[in-house]
GROMACS .gro file of C-alpha atoms in nm:
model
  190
    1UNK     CA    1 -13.133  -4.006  -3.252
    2UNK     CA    2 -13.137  -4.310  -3.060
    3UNK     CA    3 -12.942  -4.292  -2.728
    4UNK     CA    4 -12.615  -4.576  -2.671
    5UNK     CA    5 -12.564  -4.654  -2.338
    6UNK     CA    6 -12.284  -4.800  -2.242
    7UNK     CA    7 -12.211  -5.076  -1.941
    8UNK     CA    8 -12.334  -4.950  -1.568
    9UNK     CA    9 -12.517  -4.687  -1.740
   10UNK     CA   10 -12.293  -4.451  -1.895
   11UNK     CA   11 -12.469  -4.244  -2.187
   12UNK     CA   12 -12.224  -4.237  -2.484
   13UNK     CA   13 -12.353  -3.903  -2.606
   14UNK     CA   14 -12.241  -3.706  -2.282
   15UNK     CA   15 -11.911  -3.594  -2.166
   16UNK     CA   16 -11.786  -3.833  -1.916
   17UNK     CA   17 -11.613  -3.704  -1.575
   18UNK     CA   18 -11.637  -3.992  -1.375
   19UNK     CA   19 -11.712  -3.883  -0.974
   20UNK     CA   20 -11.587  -4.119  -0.706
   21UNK     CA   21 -11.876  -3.988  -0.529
   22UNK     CA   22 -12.097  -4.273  -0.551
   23UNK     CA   23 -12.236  -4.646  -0.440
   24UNK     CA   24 -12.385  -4.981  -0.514
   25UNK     CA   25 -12.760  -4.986  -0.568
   26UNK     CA   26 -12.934  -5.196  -0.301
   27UNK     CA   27 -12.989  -5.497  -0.437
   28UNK     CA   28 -13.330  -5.558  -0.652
   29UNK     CA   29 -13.374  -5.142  -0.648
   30UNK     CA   30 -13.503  -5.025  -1.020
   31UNK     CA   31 -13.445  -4.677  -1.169
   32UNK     CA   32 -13.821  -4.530  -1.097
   33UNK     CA   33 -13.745  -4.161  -1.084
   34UNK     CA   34 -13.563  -3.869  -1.189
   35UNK     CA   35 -13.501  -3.565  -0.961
   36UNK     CA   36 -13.434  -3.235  -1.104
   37UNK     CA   37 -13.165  -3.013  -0.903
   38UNK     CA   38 -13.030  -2.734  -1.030
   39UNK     CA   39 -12.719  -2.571  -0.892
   40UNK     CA   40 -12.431  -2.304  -0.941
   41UNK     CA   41 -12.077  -2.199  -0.845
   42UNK     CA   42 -12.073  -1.976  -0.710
   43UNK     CA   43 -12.412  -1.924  -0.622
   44UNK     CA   44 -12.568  -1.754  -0.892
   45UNK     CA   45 -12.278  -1.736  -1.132
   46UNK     CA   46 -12.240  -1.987  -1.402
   47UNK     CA   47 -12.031  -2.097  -1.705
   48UNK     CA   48 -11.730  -2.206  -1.484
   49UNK     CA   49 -11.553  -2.529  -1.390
   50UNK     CA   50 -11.599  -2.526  -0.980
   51UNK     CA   51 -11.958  -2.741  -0.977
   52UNK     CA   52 -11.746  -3.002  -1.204
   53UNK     CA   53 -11.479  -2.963  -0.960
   54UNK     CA   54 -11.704  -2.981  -0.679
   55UNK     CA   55 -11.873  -3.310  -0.798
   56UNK     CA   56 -11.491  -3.441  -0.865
   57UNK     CA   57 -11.354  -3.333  -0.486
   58UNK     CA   58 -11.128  -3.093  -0.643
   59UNK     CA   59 -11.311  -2.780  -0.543
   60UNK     CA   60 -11.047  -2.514  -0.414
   61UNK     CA   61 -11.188  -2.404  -0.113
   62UNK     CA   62 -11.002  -2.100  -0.124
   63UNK     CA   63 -11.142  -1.947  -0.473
   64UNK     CA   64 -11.427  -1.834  -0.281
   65UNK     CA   65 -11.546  -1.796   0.062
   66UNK     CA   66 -11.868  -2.025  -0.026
   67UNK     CA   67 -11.626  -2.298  -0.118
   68UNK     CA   68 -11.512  -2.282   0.190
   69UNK     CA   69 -11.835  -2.437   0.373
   70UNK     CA   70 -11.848  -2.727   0.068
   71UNK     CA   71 -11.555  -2.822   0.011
   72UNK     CA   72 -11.525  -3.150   0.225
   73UNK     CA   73 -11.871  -3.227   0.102
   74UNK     CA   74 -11.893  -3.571  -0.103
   75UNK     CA   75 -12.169  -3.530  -0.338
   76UNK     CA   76 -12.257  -3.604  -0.701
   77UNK     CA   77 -12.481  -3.599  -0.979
   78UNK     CA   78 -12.618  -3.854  -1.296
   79UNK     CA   79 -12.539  -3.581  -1.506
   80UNK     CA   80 -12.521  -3.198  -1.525
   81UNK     CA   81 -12.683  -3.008  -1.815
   82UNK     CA   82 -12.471  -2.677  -1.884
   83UNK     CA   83 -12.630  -2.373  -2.011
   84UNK     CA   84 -12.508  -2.390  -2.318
   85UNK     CA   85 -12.666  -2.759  -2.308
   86UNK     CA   86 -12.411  -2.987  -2.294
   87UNK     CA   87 -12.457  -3.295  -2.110
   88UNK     CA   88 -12.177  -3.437  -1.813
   89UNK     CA   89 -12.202  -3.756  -1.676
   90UNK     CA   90 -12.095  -3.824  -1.306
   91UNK     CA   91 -12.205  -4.162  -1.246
   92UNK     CA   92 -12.268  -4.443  -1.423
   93UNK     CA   93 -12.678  -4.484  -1.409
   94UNK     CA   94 -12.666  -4.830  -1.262
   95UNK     CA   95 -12.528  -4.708  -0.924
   96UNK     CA   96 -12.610  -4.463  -0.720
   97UNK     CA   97 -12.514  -4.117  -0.708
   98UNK     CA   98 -12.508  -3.889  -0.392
   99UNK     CA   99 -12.734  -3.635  -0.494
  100UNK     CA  100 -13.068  -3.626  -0.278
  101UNK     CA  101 -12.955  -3.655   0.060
  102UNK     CA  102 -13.251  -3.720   0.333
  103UNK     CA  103 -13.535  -3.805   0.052
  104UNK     CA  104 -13.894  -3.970   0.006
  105UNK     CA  105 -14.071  -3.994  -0.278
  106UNK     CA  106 -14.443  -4.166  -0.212
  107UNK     CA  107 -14.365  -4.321   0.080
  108UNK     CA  108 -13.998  -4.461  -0.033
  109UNK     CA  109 -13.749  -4.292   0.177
  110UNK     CA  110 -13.354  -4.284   0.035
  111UNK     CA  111 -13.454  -4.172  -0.283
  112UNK     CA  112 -13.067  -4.197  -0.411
  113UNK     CA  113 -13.153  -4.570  -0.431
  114UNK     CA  114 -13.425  -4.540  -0.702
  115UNK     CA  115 -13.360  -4.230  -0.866
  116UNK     CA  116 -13.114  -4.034  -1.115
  117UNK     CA  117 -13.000  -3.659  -1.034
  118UNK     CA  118 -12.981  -3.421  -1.323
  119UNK     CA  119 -12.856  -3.118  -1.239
  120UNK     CA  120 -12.922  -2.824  -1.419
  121UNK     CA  121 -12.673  -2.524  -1.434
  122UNK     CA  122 -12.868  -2.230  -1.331
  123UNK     CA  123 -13.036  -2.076  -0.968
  124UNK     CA  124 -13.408  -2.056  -0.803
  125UNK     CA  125 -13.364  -1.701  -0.918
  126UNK     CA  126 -13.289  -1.716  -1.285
  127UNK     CA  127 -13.509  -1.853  -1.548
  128UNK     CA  128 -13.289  -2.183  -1.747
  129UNK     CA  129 -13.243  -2.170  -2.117
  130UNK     CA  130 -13.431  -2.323  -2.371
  131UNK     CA  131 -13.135  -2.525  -2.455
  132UNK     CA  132 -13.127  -2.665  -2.138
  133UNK     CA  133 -13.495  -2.783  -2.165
  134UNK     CA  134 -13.402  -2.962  -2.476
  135UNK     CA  135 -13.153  -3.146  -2.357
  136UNK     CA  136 -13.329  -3.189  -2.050
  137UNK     CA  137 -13.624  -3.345  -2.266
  138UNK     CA  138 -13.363  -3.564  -2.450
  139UNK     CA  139 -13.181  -3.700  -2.139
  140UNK     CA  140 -13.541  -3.833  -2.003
  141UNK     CA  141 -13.647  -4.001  -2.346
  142UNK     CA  142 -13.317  -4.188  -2.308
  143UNK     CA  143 -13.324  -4.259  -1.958
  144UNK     CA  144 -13.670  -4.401  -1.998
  145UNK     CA  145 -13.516  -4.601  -2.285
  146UNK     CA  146 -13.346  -4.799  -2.062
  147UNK     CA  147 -13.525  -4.771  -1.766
  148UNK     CA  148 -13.861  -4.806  -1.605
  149UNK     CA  149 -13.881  -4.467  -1.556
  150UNK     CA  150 -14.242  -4.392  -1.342
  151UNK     CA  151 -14.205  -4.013  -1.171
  152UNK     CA  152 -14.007  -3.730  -1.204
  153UNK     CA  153 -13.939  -3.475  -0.924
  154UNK     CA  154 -13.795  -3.214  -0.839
  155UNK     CA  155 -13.544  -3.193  -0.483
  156UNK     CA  156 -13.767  -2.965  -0.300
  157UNK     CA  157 -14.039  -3.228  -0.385
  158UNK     CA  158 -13.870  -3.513  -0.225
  159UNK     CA  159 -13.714  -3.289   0.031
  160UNK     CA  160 -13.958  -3.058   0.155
  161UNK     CA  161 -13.803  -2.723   0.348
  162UNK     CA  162 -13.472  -2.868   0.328
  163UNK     CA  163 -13.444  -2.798  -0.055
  164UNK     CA  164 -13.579  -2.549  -0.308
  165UNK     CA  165 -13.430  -2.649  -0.650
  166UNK     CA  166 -13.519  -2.660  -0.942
  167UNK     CA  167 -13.709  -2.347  -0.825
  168UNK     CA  168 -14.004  -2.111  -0.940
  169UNK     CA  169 -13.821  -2.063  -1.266
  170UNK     CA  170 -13.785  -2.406  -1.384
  171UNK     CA  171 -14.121  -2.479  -1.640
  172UNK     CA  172 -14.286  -2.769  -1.531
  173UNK     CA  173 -14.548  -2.737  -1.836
  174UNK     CA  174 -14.271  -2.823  -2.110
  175UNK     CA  175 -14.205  -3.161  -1.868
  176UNK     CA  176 -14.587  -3.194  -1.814
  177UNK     CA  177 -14.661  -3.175  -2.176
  178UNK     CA  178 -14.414  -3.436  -2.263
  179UNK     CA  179 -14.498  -3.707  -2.028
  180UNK     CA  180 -14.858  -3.669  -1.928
  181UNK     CA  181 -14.861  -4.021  -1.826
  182UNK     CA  182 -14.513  -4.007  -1.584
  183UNK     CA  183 -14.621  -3.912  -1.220
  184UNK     CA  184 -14.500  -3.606  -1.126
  185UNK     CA  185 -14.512  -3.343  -0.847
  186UNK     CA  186 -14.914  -3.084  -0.812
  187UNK     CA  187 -14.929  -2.817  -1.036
  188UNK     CA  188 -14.900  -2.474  -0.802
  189UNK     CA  189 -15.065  -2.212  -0.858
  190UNK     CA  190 -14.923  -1.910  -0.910
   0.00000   0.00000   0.00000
């Protein structure tokens, strides 16, 4: 299937909840990279509304006593992939969501200029299911559709000791075998 985008880079195949968390581009930047997150609300408990709420400023900081510390936070994502793997869209792909905070990627700091966020819904602790990877695999084939996609990363690779997502459980072979030729973060031993 071929993807449709629509104008400012909305994919027609995923559920739109626009975010007004978001900016311009700086002028001349291209979209070089993707940046795998992954995330969950609460922390390590999935299938509900809250990171959709959180990425909307409608999180109800008094449903938990995490959401309590994140509430005021303005942040956002290209899209989420749900466990079940649907794809939500946040932001349009042509501007720039607020998803990496203090980034570099090979040498270019601010990588929310050059980059799209996918989150994925799932923990550092959890493996992610296989649906997600397949969605995951069909998000990038249409993002480097219409883009000149050249890395992909993950946050703790563009945020060193600040971040830790995706995490030890995400499978960085299924990406590697996919796109040999993208640049993307050393192997690790295990």
């Amino acid at each position: 299937m071929t993807a449709i985008w629509q104008p400012d880079g909305w994919l027609s195949e995923a559920t739109r909840r626009p975010s007004p968390n978001f900016g311009e581009r700086p002028a001349g930047a291209e979209v070089s990279l993707i940046v795998i997150h992954n995330i969950s609300l609460p922390p390590g408990e999935f299938g509900g509304d809250w990171v959709e709420d959180f990425f909307l400023n409608r999180l109800d900081a008094a449903a938990h006593s995490y959401f309590a510390e994140i509430a005021g936070l303005e942040v956002s994502a290209h899209f989420y992939l749900r466990r079940d793997g649907r794809v939500i869209q946040f932001v349009g792909c042509d501007q720039r969501a607020w998803h990496a905070g203090c980034s570099a990627w090979r040498g270019r700091d601010n990588c929310n200029d050059f980059s799209v966020g996918i989150e994925l819904e799932g923990s550092d602790e959890q493996p992610f299911a296989a649906v997600q990877y397949a969605a995951l695999l069909r998000l990038i084939d249409a993002l480097r559709a219409r883009y000149p996609i050249a890395a992909l990363a993950g946050h703790s690779d563009i945020a060193p000791g600040r971040k830790s997502d995706p995490g030890p459980n995400f499978n960085w072979a299924v990406v590697r075998a996919r796109y040999p030729e993208l640049d993307l973060p050393p192997e690790v031993a295990a």
